[in-house]
Structures are given as C-alpha cells and as structure tokens.
mmCIF file of C-alpha atoms in Angstrom:
data_model
loop_
_atom_site.group_PDB
_atom_site.id
_atom_site.type_symbol
_atom_site.label_atom_id
_atom_site.label_comp_id
_atom_site.label_asym_id
_atom_site.label_seq_id
_atom_site.Cartn_x
_atom_site.Cartn_y
_atom_site.Cartn_z
ATOM 1 C CA MET A 1 200.021 123.390 93.669
ATOM 2 C CA ALA A 2 201.487 126.536 92.147
ATOM 3 C CA ASN A 3 199.289 129.600 91.720
ATOM 4 C CA SER A 4 198.873 130.592 88.072
ATOM 5 C CA TYR A 5 198.890 134.126 86.662
ATOM 6 C CA ASP A 6 199.096 135.759 83.291
ATOM 7 C CA LEU A 7 201.807 138.167 84.438
ATOM 8 C CA ILE A 8 204.175 138.153 87.408
ATOM 9 C CA ILE A 9 206.221 141.251 88.202
ATOM 10 C CA ILE A 10 209.259 140.832 90.441
ATOM 11 C CA GLY A 11 209.781 144.140 92.222
ATOM 12 C CA GLY A 12 207.501 146.941 93.367
ATOM 13 C CA GLY A 13 209.397 150.073 92.389
ATOM 14 C CA PRO A 14 208.153 152.596 89.815
ATOM 15 C CA GLY A 15 208.967 150.282 86.891
ATOM 16 C CA GLY A 16 207.172 147.307 88.402
ATOM 17 C CA LEU A 17 204.171 149.337 89.555
ATOM 18 C CA SER A 18 203.787 151.015 86.177
ATOM 19 C CA ALA A 19 203.854 147.574 84.539
ATOM 20 C CA ALA A 20 201.249 146.418 87.055
ATOM 21 C CA ILE A 21 198.912 149.287 86.148
ATOM 22 C CA TYR A 22 199.154 148.456 82.459
ATOM 23 C CA GLY A 23 198.859 144.729 83.069
ATOM 24 C CA GLY A 24 195.809 145.113 85.278
ATOM 25 C CA ARG A 25 194.160 147.518 82.871
ATOM 26 C CA ALA A 26 194.656 144.967 80.074
ATOM 27 C CA LYS A 27 192.728 142.491 82.272
ATOM 28 C CA LEU A 28 195.753 140.274 82.750
ATOM 29 C CA LYS A 29 195.765 138.362 86.029
ATOM 30 C CA THR A 30 198.750 140.172 87.528
ATOM 31 C CA LEU A 31 200.841 139.577 90.658
ATOM 32 C CA VAL A 32 203.550 141.869 92.043
ATOM 33 C CA ILE A 33 206.078 140.196 94.355
ATOM 34 C CA ASN A 34 208.159 142.664 96.360
ATOM 35 C CA LYS A 35 210.518 141.812 99.193
ATOM 36 C CA GLY A 36 210.600 145.212 100.898
ATOM 37 C CA ALA A 37 208.481 148.307 101.136
ATOM 38 C CA ILE A 38 206.635 149.202 97.969
ATOM 39 C CA GLY A 39 208.591 151.794 96.018
ATOM 40 C CA GLY A 40 212.150 150.491 96.251
ATOM 41 C CA LEU A 41 214.842 153.176 96.228
ATOM 42 C CA VAL A 42 212.228 155.883 95.693
ATOM 43 C CA ASN A 43 211.272 155.450 99.344
ATOM 44 C CA THR A 44 214.603 156.994 100.330
ATOM 45 C CA THR A 45 213.827 160.248 98.505
ATOM 46 C CA ARG A 46 212.388 162.976 100.706
ATOM 47 C CA GLU A 47 210.951 165.037 97.893
ATOM 48 C CA ILE A 48 210.293 164.509 94.187
ATOM 49 C CA VAL A 49 209.668 167.590 92.077
ATOM 50 C CA ASN A 50 210.353 166.308 88.551
ATOM 51 C CA TYR A 51 207.668 163.655 88.078
ATOM 52 C CA PRO A 52 204.977 164.947 85.685
ATOM 53 C CA GLY A 53 201.773 166.000 87.421
ATOM 54 C CA TYR A 54 203.349 166.266 90.884
ATOM 55 C CA ARG A 55 204.959 169.593 91.703
ATOM 56 C CA GLN A 56 206.224 168.243 95.008
ATOM 57 C CA ILE A 57 205.656 164.889 96.687
ATOM 58 C CA SER A 58 207.652 162.502 98.847
ATOM 59 C CA GLY A 59 208.953 159.288 97.328
ATOM 60 C CA PRO A 60 206.857 157.035 99.607
ATOM 61 C CA ASP A 61 203.671 159.013 98.893
ATOM 62 C CA LEU A 62 204.198 158.836 95.140
ATOM 63 C CA MET A 63 204.698 155.083 95.321
ATOM 64 C CA LYS A 64 201.540 154.708 97.423
ATOM 65 C CA ASP A 65 199.650 156.459 94.635
ATOM 66 C CA PHE A 66 201.177 154.077 92.083
ATOM 67 C CA LYS A 67 200.121 151.061 94.167
ATOM 68 C CA LYS A 68 196.564 152.333 94.710
ATOM 69 C CA HIS A 69 196.263 152.923 90.981
ATOM 70 C CA ALA A 70 197.331 149.323 90.261
ATOM 71 C CA GLU A 71 194.924 147.963 92.872
ATOM 72 C CA THR A 72 191.974 149.653 91.145
ATOM 73 C CA PHE A 73 192.650 147.311 88.206
ATOM 74 C CA GLY A 74 192.683 144.195 90.393
ATOM 75 C CA VAL A 75 196.436 143.729 90.658
ATOM 76 C CA GLU A 76 197.499 141.440 93.522
ATOM 77 C CA PHE A 77 200.478 142.130 95.779
ATOM 78 C CA LEU A 78 202.624 139.704 97.760
ATOM 79 C CA LYS A 79 205.401 140.637 100.163
ATOM 80 C CA GLY A 80 208.114 138.094 99.621
ATOM 81 C CA GLU A 81 211.610 137.520 98.264
ATOM 82 C CA VAL A 82 212.061 135.622 95.014
ATOM 83 C CA THR A 83 214.970 133.194 95.377
ATOM 84 C CA GLN A 84 214.480 130.766 92.469
ATOM 85 C CA THR A 85 213.165 130.942 88.920
ATOM 86 C CA ASP A 86 212.624 128.541 86.043
ATOM 87 C CA PHE A 87 212.060 130.308 82.730
ATOM 88 C CA SER A 88 212.768 127.265 80.537
ATOM 89 C CA GLN A 89 209.133 126.286 79.971
ATOM 90 C CA ALA A 90 206.140 128.012 78.390
ATOM 91 C CA GLU A 91 204.858 128.677 81.906
ATOM 92 C CA LYS A 92 207.559 130.427 83.877
ATOM 93 C CA LYS A 93 208.025 129.428 87.518
ATOM 94 C CA VAL A 94 208.862 131.827 90.347
ATOM 95 C CA VAL A 95 209.645 130.557 93.862
ATOM 96 C CA THR A 96 209.852 132.682 97.006
ATOM 97 C CA LYS A 97 212.104 132.277 100.026
ATOM 98 C CA LYS A 98 209.158 130.734 101.897
ATOM 99 C CA GLY A 99 208.754 128.068 99.218
ATOM 100 C CA GLN A 100 205.663 129.565 97.567
ATOM 101 C CA GLU A 101 205.471 128.658 93.872
ATOM 102 C CA PHE A 102 203.839 130.761 91.178
ATOM 103 C CA LEU A 103 203.439 130.207 87.442
ATOM 104 C CA ALA A 104 202.983 132.864 84.771
ATOM 105 C CA LYS A 105 202.849 133.174 81.006
ATOM 106 C CA ALA A 106 205.123 136.223 81.204
ATOM 107 C CA VAL A 107 207.457 137.676 83.821
ATOM 108 C CA ILE A 108 208.749 141.225 84.212
ATOM 109 C CA VAL A 109 211.961 141.622 86.223
ATOM 110 C CA ALA A 110 211.793 144.957 88.046
ATOM 111 C CA CYS A 111 213.963 144.317 91.089
ATOM 112 C CA GLY A 112 216.029 147.487 90.683
ATOM 113 C CA SER A 113 219.489 148.171 92.040
ATOM 114 C CA GLU A 114 221.032 149.266 95.301
ATOM 115 C CA PRO A 115 223.808 151.767 95.994
ATOM 116 C CA ARG A 116 227.015 150.090 96.995
ATOM 117 C CA LEU A 117 227.213 150.788 100.729
ATOM 118 C CA LEU A 118 230.305 151.545 102.775
ATOM 119 C CA ASN A 119 228.367 150.368 105.845
ATOM 120 C CA ILE A 120 229.906 153.009 108.052
ATOM 121 C CA PRO A 121 228.081 154.169 111.209
ATOM 122 C CA GLY A 122 225.246 156.571 110.448
ATOM 123 C CA GLU A 123 225.012 155.783 106.733
ATOM 124 C CA LYS A 124 221.891 153.609 106.839
ATOM 125 C CA ARG A 125 220.289 155.428 109.781
ATOM 126 C CA LEU A 126 220.430 158.838 108.053
ATOM 127 C CA ARG A 127 219.612 157.615 104.565
ATOM 128 C CA GLY A 128 217.060 160.008 103.120
ATOM 129 C CA MET A 129 217.793 162.445 105.944
ATOM 130 C CA GLY A 130 220.882 163.977 104.376
ATOM 131 C CA VAL A 131 222.541 160.787 103.159
ATOM 132 C CA ALA A 132 221.913 160.457 99.418
ATOM 133 C CA TYR A 133 223.083 158.502 96.393
ATOM 134 C CA CYS A 134 221.653 160.428 93.437
ATOM 135 C CA ALA A 135 222.555 164.043 92.657
ATOM 136 C CA THR A 136 219.896 164.388 89.959
ATOM 137 C CA CYS A 137 217.272 163.282 92.493
ATOM 138 C CA ASP A 138 218.367 165.178 95.601
ATOM 139 C CA ALA A 139 220.957 167.910 94.927
ATOM 140 C CA GLU A 140 218.402 170.726 94.856
ATOM 141 C CA PHE A 141 217.386 169.995 98.445
ATOM 142 C CA PHE A 142 220.794 171.208 99.619
ATOM 143 C CA GLU A 143 220.453 174.739 98.287
ATOM 144 C CA GLY A 144 223.026 176.974 100.029
ATOM 145 C CA GLU A 145 224.288 174.154 102.260
ATOM 146 C CA ASP A 146 227.584 172.325 102.704
ATOM 147 C CA VAL A 147 227.794 168.875 101.109
ATOM 148 C CA VAL A 148 230.346 166.068 101.271
ATOM 149 C CA VAL A 149 230.916 163.731 98.297
ATOM 150 C CA VAL A 150 232.491 160.305 98.790
ATOM 151 C CA GLY A 151 234.272 158.853 95.750
ATOM 152 C CA SER A 152 236.612 160.016 92.983
ATOM 153 C CA GLY A 153 235.441 158.182 89.869
ATOM 154 C CA ASP A 154 233.592 159.677 86.913
ATOM 155 C CA GLN A 155 230.213 159.503 88.619
ATOM 156 C CA ALA A 156 231.439 161.050 91.884
ATOM 157 C CA ILE A 157 233.260 163.969 90.253
ATOM 158 C CA GLU A 158 230.625 164.735 87.621
ATOM 159 C CA GLU A 159 227.777 164.461 90.119
ATOM 160 C CA GLY A 160 229.783 166.563 92.554
ATOM 161 C CA MET A 161 230.023 169.337 89.962
ATOM 162 C CA PHE A 162 226.283 169.079 89.397
ATOM 163 C CA ILE A 163 225.689 169.510 93.133
ATOM 164 C CA THR A 164 227.629 172.808 93.058
ATOM 165 C CA LYS A 165 224.680 174.315 91.170
ATOM 166 C CA PHE A 166 222.794 174.200 94.471
ATOM 167 C CA ALA A 167 225.199 173.719 97.385
ATOM 168 C CA ARG A 168 227.315 176.467 98.953
ATOM 169 C CA LYS A 169 230.357 174.201 98.995
ATOM 170 C CA VAL A 170 231.173 170.615 98.014
ATOM 171 C CA THR A 171 233.973 168.734 99.750
ATOM 172 C CA VAL A 172 235.219 165.551 98.064
ATOM 173 C CA ILE A 173 236.828 162.835 100.214
ATOM 174 C CA VAL A 174 239.551 161.049 98.195
ATOM 175 C CA LEU A 175 241.591 157.960 99.085
ATOM 176 C CA HIS A 176 244.553 158.955 96.929
ATOM 177 C CA ASP A 177 247.422 161.429 97.153
ATOM 178 C CA GLU A 178 246.773 165.038 96.270
ATOM 179 C CA GLY A 179 245.809 165.617 92.660
ATOM 180 C CA ILE A 180 245.027 161.960 91.866
ATOM 181 C CA LEU A 181 241.438 161.221 90.872
ATOM 182 C CA ASP A 182 239.936 158.094 89.270
ATOM 183 C CA CYS A 183 237.832 160.006 86.759
ATOM 184 C CA ASN A 184 238.550 161.118 83.205
ATOM 185 C CA LYS A 185 241.102 163.910 82.748
ATOM 186 C CA VAL A 186 238.658 166.542 81.518
ATOM 187 C CA SER A 187 236.368 166.156 84.553
ATOM 188 C CA ALA A 188 239.359 166.035 86.898
ATOM 189 C CA GLU A 189 240.742 169.301 85.569
ATOM 190 C CA ARG A 190 237.381 171.036 85.811
ATOM 191 C CA ALA A 191 236.794 169.815 89.349
ATOM 192 C CA LEU A 192 240.264 170.675 90.604
ATOM 193 C CA ASN A 193 239.800 174.227 89.374
ATOM 194 C CA HIS A 194 236.194 174.604 90.510
ATOM 195 C CA GLU A 195 235.773 177.453 93.011
ATOM 196 C CA LYS A 196 233.051 175.637 94.983
ATOM 197 C CA ILE A 197 234.833 172.266 95.288
ATOM 198 C CA ASP A 198 237.394 171.397 97.962
ATOM 199 C CA PHE A 199 239.282 168.102 98.308
ATOM 200 C CA ILE A 200 240.451 166.186 101.352
ATOM 201 C CA TRP A 201 243.189 163.805 100.195
ATOM 202 C CA ASN A 202 244.475 160.476 101.583
ATOM 203 C CA SER A 203 241.293 160.101 103.613
ATOM 204 C CA THR A 204 238.205 157.976 104.188
ATOM 205 C CA LEU A 205 234.852 158.649 105.775
ATOM 206 C CA GLU A 206 234.612 157.032 109.214
ATOM 207 C CA GLU A 207 231.102 158.042 110.318
ATOM 208 C CA VAL A 208 228.089 160.169 109.404
ATOM 209 C CA LEU A 209 227.013 162.237 112.402
ATOM 210 C CA GLY A 210 223.612 163.647 113.319
ATOM 211 C CA LYS A 211 220.496 162.900 115.351
ATOM 212 C CA GLU A 212 217.621 163.269 112.914
ATOM 213 C CA ASN A 213 219.492 164.790 109.973
ATOM 214 C CA VAL A 214 223.108 164.871 108.827
ATOM 215 C CA GLU A 215 225.082 167.395 110.880
ATOM 216 C CA ALA A 216 228.726 166.436 110.259
ATOM 217 C CA VAL A 217 231.080 163.662 109.176
ATOM 218 C CA LYS A 218 234.096 162.080 110.828
ATOM 219 C CA ILE A 219 237.094 161.797 108.490
ATOM 220 C CA LYS A 220 240.237 159.663 108.939
ATOM 221 C CA ASN A 221 243.580 160.532 107.349
ATOM 222 C CA LEU A 222 245.092 157.294 106.008
ATOM 223 C CA LYS A 223 248.692 158.468 106.378
ATOM 224 C CA THR A 224 248.616 159.939 109.866
ATOM 225 C CA GLY A 225 245.722 157.966 111.332
ATOM 226 C CA SER A 226 244.257 161.143 112.784
ATOM 227 C CA THR A 227 240.526 161.871 112.663
ATOM 228 C CA SER A 228 238.639 165.117 112.313
ATOM 229 C CA GLU A 229 235.053 166.309 112.031
ATOM 230 C CA LEU A 230 233.641 168.394 109.204
ATOM 231 C CA SER A 231 230.306 170.155 109.527
ATOM 232 C CA CYS A 232 227.885 169.522 106.647
ATOM 233 C CA GLN A 233 224.200 169.033 105.906
ATOM 234 C CA GLY A 234 224.458 166.360 103.223
ATOM 235 C CA VAL A 235 226.594 163.380 102.238
ATOM 236 C CA PHE A 236 226.475 161.884 98.752
ATOM 237 C CA PHE A 237 227.969 158.420 98.295
ATOM 238 C CA PHE A 238 229.161 157.590 94.772
ATOM 239 C CA VAL A 239 230.985 154.302 95.185
ATOM 240 C CA GLY A 240 228.872 152.395 92.661
ATOM 241 C CA MET A 241 225.483 150.733 92.244
ATOM 242 C CA VAL A 242 224.729 147.026 92.464
ATOM 243 C CA PRO A 243 221.822 145.534 90.463
ATOM 244 C CA SER A 244 219.590 143.280 92.557
ATOM 245 C CA THR A 245 219.876 140.392 90.110
ATOM 246 C CA GLY A 246 221.917 137.872 92.079
ATOM 247 C CA TYR A 247 218.984 135.458 92.336
ATOM 248 C CA LEU A 248 218.865 135.296 88.509
ATOM 249 C CA LYS A 249 222.395 133.918 88.168
ATOM 250 C CA ASP A 250 221.211 130.487 86.962
ATOM 251 C CA SER A 251 218.016 131.660 85.242
ATOM 252 C CA GLY A 252 219.427 131.797 81.716
ATOM 253 C CA ILE A 253 218.899 135.558 81.467
ATOM 254 C CA GLU A 254 221.857 137.277 79.832
ATOM 255 C CA MET A 255 223.537 139.889 82.034
ATOM 256 C CA ASP A 256 226.606 142.059 81.637
ATOM 257 C CA LYS A 257 229.649 141.681 83.864
ATOM 258 C CA ARG A 258 228.087 144.004 86.452
ATOM 259 C CA GLY A 259 224.827 142.072 86.600
ATOM 260 C CA TYR A 260 222.673 144.479 84.577
ATOM 261 C CA ILE A 261 220.248 142.985 82.037
ATOM 262 C CA PRO A 262 220.407 144.107 78.387
ATOM 263 C CA VAL A 263 217.026 144.421 76.661
ATOM 264 C CA ASN A 264 215.647 145.549 73.312
ATOM 265 C CA GLU A 265 213.167 148.378 72.680
ATOM 266 C CA LEU A 266 210.311 146.153 73.892
ATOM 267 C CA MET A 267 212.159 145.483 77.165
ATOM 268 C CA GLU A 268 212.571 141.847 76.079
ATOM 269 C CA THR A 269 215.464 139.848 77.525
ATOM 270 C CA ASN A 270 217.080 136.984 75.624
ATOM 271 C CA LEU A 271 214.369 134.676 77.040
ATOM 272 C CA GLU A 272 210.945 134.526 75.435
ATOM 273 C CA GLY A 273 208.239 135.998 77.655
ATOM 274 C CA VAL A 274 210.724 137.501 80.136
ATOM 275 C CA TYR A 275 211.219 141.274 80.327
ATOM 276 C CA ALA A 276 213.397 143.615 82.389
ATOM 277 C CA VAL A 277 212.608 147.205 83.385
ATOM 278 C CA GLY A 278 213.971 149.997 85.548
ATOM 279 C CA ASP A 279 217.285 150.146 87.322
ATOM 280 C CA ASN A 280 218.187 146.450 86.901
ATOM 281 C CA ARG A 281 218.498 146.837 83.130
ATOM 282 C CA VAL A 282 221.235 148.424 81.031
ATOM 283 C CA LYS A 283 220.114 152.021 80.514
ATOM 284 C CA TYR A 284 221.211 155.649 80.347
ATOM 285 C CA LEU A 285 218.882 157.392 82.828
ATOM 286 C CA ARG A 286 217.814 155.908 86.160
ATOM 287 C CA GLN A 287 214.863 158.028 87.261
ATOM 288 C CA VAL A 288 211.264 157.399 88.340
ATOM 289 C CA VAL A 289 209.888 158.677 85.050
ATOM 290 C CA SER A 290 212.164 156.492 82.902
ATOM 291 C CA ALA A 291 211.439 153.410 85.022
ATOM 292 C CA ALA A 292 207.706 154.046 84.676
ATOM 293 C CA GLY A 293 208.105 154.260 80.910
ATOM 294 C CA ASP A 294 209.993 150.958 80.910
ATOM 295 C CA GLY A 295 207.184 149.323 82.860
ATOM 296 C CA ALA A 296 204.504 150.541 80.478
ATOM 297 C CA THR A 297 206.451 149.283 77.445
ATOM 298 C CA ALA A 298 207.135 145.864 78.974
ATOM 299 C CA ALA A 299 203.536 145.326 80.077
ATOM 300 C CA VAL A 300 202.135 146.149 76.630
ATOM 301 C CA ALA A 301 204.741 143.866 75.006
ATOM 302 C CA ALA A 302 203.901 141.115 77.507
ATOM 303 C CA GLU A 303 200.173 141.504 76.823
ATOM 304 C CA ARG A 304 200.724 141.020 73.091
ATOM 305 C CA TYR A 305 203.061 138.097 73.705
ATOM 306 C CA ILE A 306 200.438 136.410 75.902
ATOM 307 C CA GLU A 307 197.784 136.980 73.251
ATOM 308 C CA GLU A 308 200.049 135.310 70.694
ATOM 309 C CA VAL A 309 200.702 132.376 73.014
ATOM 310 C CA ASN A 310 196.991 131.914 73.731
ATOM 311 C CA ASP A 311 196.125 132.205 70.052
ATOM 312 C CA PHE A 312 198.809 129.674 69.096
ATOM 313 C CA ASN A 313 197.678 127.220 71.761
ATOM 314 C CA ASN A 314 194.022 127.480 70.772
ATOM 315 C CA ASN A 315 194.421 127.514 67.006
ATOM 316 C CA VAL A 316 197.469 125.296 66.527
ATOM 317 C CA LEU A 317 198.342 123.019 69.420
ATOM 318 C CA GLN A 318 194.729 122.148 70.213
ATOM 319 C CA SER A 319 193.484 122.034 66.624
ATOM 320 C CA ASP A 320 191.956 118.798 65.292
ATOM 321 C CA LYS A 321 193.096 119.760 61.799
ATOM 322 C CA LYS A 322 196.613 119.784 60.392
ATOM 323 C CA ILE A 323 198.025 123.298 60.400
ATOM 324 C CA MET A 324 200.156 124.918 57.736
ATOM 325 C CA LEU A 325 202.113 127.826 59.193
ATOM 326 C CA LEU A 326 202.986 130.140 56.335
ATOM 327 C CA PHE A 327 205.871 132.459 57.280
ATOM 328 C CA PHE A 328 205.865 135.350 54.820
ATOM 329 C CA ASN A 329 206.322 139.085 54.345
ATOM 330 C CA ALA A 330 202.987 140.849 53.931
ATOM 331 C CA GLN A 331 204.722 143.696 52.059
ATOM 332 C CA ASP A 332 206.449 141.427 49.524
ATOM 333 C CA ASN A 333 204.697 140.584 46.219
ATOM 334 C CA GLU A 334 206.441 137.227 45.838
ATOM 335 C CA SER A 335 205.314 136.229 49.314
ATOM 336 C CA LEU A 336 201.750 137.219 48.522
ATOM 337 C CA LYS A 337 201.814 135.174 45.286
ATOM 338 C CA PHE A 338 203.149 132.201 47.237
ATOM 339 C CA ARG A 339 200.333 132.579 49.750
ATOM 340 C CA THR A 340 197.744 132.543 46.951
ATOM 341 C CA ALA A 341 199.332 129.446 45.384
ATOM 342 C CA LEU A 342 199.370 127.660 48.733
ATOM 343 C CA GLU A 343 195.696 128.440 49.353
ATOM 344 C CA GLU A 344 194.763 127.180 45.871
ATOM 345 C CA LEU A 345 196.788 123.990 46.328
ATOM 346 C CA ASN A 346 195.197 123.330 49.698
ATOM 347 C CA GLU A 347 191.709 123.779 48.244
ATOM 348 C CA GLU A 348 192.402 121.629 45.178
ATOM 349 C CA SER A 349 193.912 118.799 47.198
ATOM 350 C CA GLY A 350 190.792 118.531 49.349
ATOM 351 C CA THR A 351 192.851 118.092 52.505
ATOM 352 C CA ASP A 352 191.597 119.167 55.873
ATOM 353 C CA CYS A 353 194.550 121.494 56.499
ATOM 354 C CA LYS A 354 194.153 124.961 57.962
ATOM 355 C CA ILE A 355 196.490 127.723 56.816
ATOM 356 C CA LEU A 356 197.712 130.256 59.379
ATOM 357 C CA CYS A 357 199.661 133.181 57.990
ATOM 358 C CA VAL A 358 202.578 134.442 60.063
ATOM 359 C CA ASP A 359 203.884 137.875 59.079
ATOM 360 C CA MET A 360 207.606 137.881 59.879
ATOM 361 C CA ALA A 361 207.471 141.588 60.689
ATOM 362 C CA THR A 362 205.251 140.997 63.722
ATOM 363 C CA LYS A 363 205.834 137.369 64.750
ATOM 364 C CA LYS A 364 209.594 137.131 65.007
ATOM 365 C CA LYS A 365 209.556 134.954 68.124
ATOM 366 C CA LEU A 366 207.417 132.321 66.406
ATOM 367 C CA ALA A 367 209.765 132.375 63.428
ATOM 368 C CA GLU A 368 212.705 131.830 65.771
ATOM 369 C CA LYS A 369 210.885 128.933 67.440
ATOM 370 C CA TYR A 370 210.625 127.114 64.111
ATOM 371 C CA ALA A 371 214.089 128.180 62.935
ATOM 372 C CA ILE A 372 212.773 129.993 59.856
ATOM 373 C CA LYS A 373 215.695 131.341 57.850
ATOM 374 C CA THR A 374 214.077 132.146 54.494
ATOM 375 C CA ILE A 375 210.696 133.450 53.424
ATOM 376 C CA PRO A 376 208.257 132.379 52.316
ATOM 377 C CA SER A 377 208.418 129.083 54.224
ATOM 378 C CA VAL A 378 205.744 126.603 55.277
ATOM 379 C CA VAL A 379 205.750 124.342 58.330
ATOM 380 C CA VAL A 380 203.071 121.632 58.530
ATOM 381 C CA LEU A 381 202.004 120.648 62.044
ATOM 382 C CA ASP A 382 199.838 117.825 63.308
ATOM 383 C CA LYS A 383 198.727 118.502 66.899
ATOM 384 C CA GLY A 384 201.770 120.701 67.340
ATOM 385 C CA THR A 385 204.288 118.240 65.901
ATOM 386 C CA GLU A 386 206.128 119.180 62.715
ATOM 387 C CA ILE A 387 205.527 116.643 59.926
ATOM 388 C CA ASN A 388 206.720 118.564 56.871
ATOM 389 C CA ARG A 389 208.156 121.862 55.673
ATOM 390 C CA ILE A 390 209.378 123.738 52.606
ATOM 391 C CA GLU A 391 211.678 126.747 52.656
ATOM 392 C CA GLY A 392 211.907 129.443 50.010
ATOM 393 C CA LEU A 393 210.368 129.881 46.584
ATOM 394 C CA GLU A 394 212.700 127.316 45.008
ATOM 395 C CA GLU A 395 211.057 124.357 46.695
ATOM 396 C CA SER A 396 207.941 122.890 45.136
ATOM 397 C CA LEU A 397 204.564 122.966 46.864
ATOM 398 C CA GLU A 398 203.765 119.536 45.454
ATOM 399 C CA GLY A 399 203.650 116.829 48.072
ATOM 400 C CA LEU A 400 203.386 119.352 50.898
ATOM 401 C CA THR A 401 199.817 118.416 51.789
#
C-alpha cells in the first residue's frame, strides 16, 4: 500500500528545503526524499557569505538550518533514491530504489545537478578543500593565492577571469595548441592578454595533490608525455554540469537536450501538478538564494493547485447534482452578460443543475483539461462525465439544461 501525501519533494537541496518549509507551513502533508546528505551541492561549499541574514556560514550548517526550519512545520524526510515515477494520473506515484511507493497530489522535482567530473586522483577527496566548481560561490576564498582552472570553454574562461579579482595568479590548463580556446573570441582575447592569467597548452590534469587541502597539481603534456607539478591552493573544474534528471527519462516531463527542465514563472513543468526548481531546471543563476526562491514559488503554486483539485473533486466529481462549468472572463462585459443569462435560464428551467464559474485568468489548467478554446463556454457534467456543452456566444443556451 503506497503512502499518500499532499506534496512530495524529490531532492533536499536549498530549492527542495525551501519548498518544504512553504509546504509544511501551508499545512500540506509534505515528504522530502533525498538520496544523499541534506543540502546537495551546497555541502561542498566551505563558506557562504552571500545568503541574506548569514554573514558567514558553512554550506552544511546552512542546510541544517533549512532542514530544522522545515521540521518545525511537520515536514517528513526520507533518505532514499527515486528510480521510477508515474505522473500520468491525478495522484502522482514515486518509487524508490528499495521499492517503496508514495503517492502525492503534487510533486516538486528538486534533484539538482552535478559537476561533470574528470575522476582524476584527488578530485573527489579534496572537493570542498580547494577543489571547486563554482567561481561565484568560492573564488573569494582564494584571496592572494594561486589557482588552477581546468577547461577552455566560455564558462571556464569567463569564470577564470572572475577568479582573478581575488587570486594572485590563475593558470588555465588547455588541451589544445597554443592560442586555441573553445570560448567566444571576445573572452579569449581578454583572457590571453590578462596580466594575472597564464596558460599551459597541450596538457591535461593528471592528479590533484594535497593531504587535507589542495597543495599542487600534476600536469601531463599531451605531445611529449612528460609530467610536471605546479604548486597551487585551489583547482576549479569547468568541464560542464550534468542535471540529475536521468531517472525522469520516461516520466513525460519535457527536458532540453542537456536534461534540464524548462518551467514557467510558477515553476510548472509541462505536466499538471509537477514542478521543477533549483539547478535541475533551465535558469540563469544557480545559487542558494535563487534555488530557495524557486522552491518558495513552486510550493505556493502547488498549494493552490491542490486546493483547486480538492475543490473540483468535492464540488464537481462527487456532486449529486449536474454541474454546469461556465468558463468565462470576469473582466469581459459579454461574459458577464452570458453568466447572468445562464443563471436565469437555469432558474427558469427548474433543473437541479449547479453552476460553477471558472475564470479563465486563474483556472487555465481546468480550461485545458476540457479543451476550452472560446469564451464564454459551458460544459455540463453528470458525476464528472461530460453530457453537453456550448462554445461561444453564437450558440444558443436553449436545450443546454
């Protein structure tokens, strides 16, 4: 028997935890499923100094505060990996690797993304101890130090130039021959002429060295095969990010070619009742504060969606009376006249129909469900089954009831 919730959040990073706080506060029965440590990528950040209200705090400590906040509103947490989903029904199903099944009226996807790893020795071990993947997050912690950047695309070169604001020197390791970069021409020219940036050409990074913190890197020349060591205190890898959305491949959620999920301003995906927040969605800025904002927006949108679903179930699907759904525009005079005429007709006919007005400005999903193309339109339901409809002002109301 699957466990039922109002809201299930897949992922326990800042986006998911923010959504959990809002969901719990709205008295939604909320479950967060997270496969790793709470906090996601934020746990790899030694210090955060740009989150409002915290002058300086570690990533793990900030995420602990987020979790405690959610728990005060009764949010439940489960450590597990979601491997299957079924979003085709009104109640969405989520299945974990251990075979646990959960149902929810709404789901928020907050599984984040991961840096593309080179998987060289020392990279994982020293992550957060000099190995970094985000200049905006961590560059300032290398004030006056020597930093190595791996990569030559737009992100690597532009982030490398940002790091020069803090570091004493930035050395970029490039696979290609001298002068060849994979970034745009303007950034390439600026970087090649930057007094604080050096390049090591035709080379790859073989190993990150250090006991407790980064102390040096081992570099291999691809043409000669020789290796050398370069002293440094930080290594930034910019070889791409990978959204953690592989398990959603057959879910019906639209994704771009990289696996990121496009959403609208309400964080809605193409599937009704399914939202995406944080680093797994298409977005401009991937930071704790922006992920938290995503989570808040999605949770409020989910709350209103659930209210609509509950209201529809109680007042339409479970109604003993026939229901006339009037789809109209509350700001349009013709629509308002039509509404008055419909109410008068219903009263004169003596039928036992109940009229429910649906403002198209606020109930777009319901309009899509009934394929409403013109307004005003009326759909007559009997225990949830459509038995009649008229569309537009041209059609007569006679015979509708």
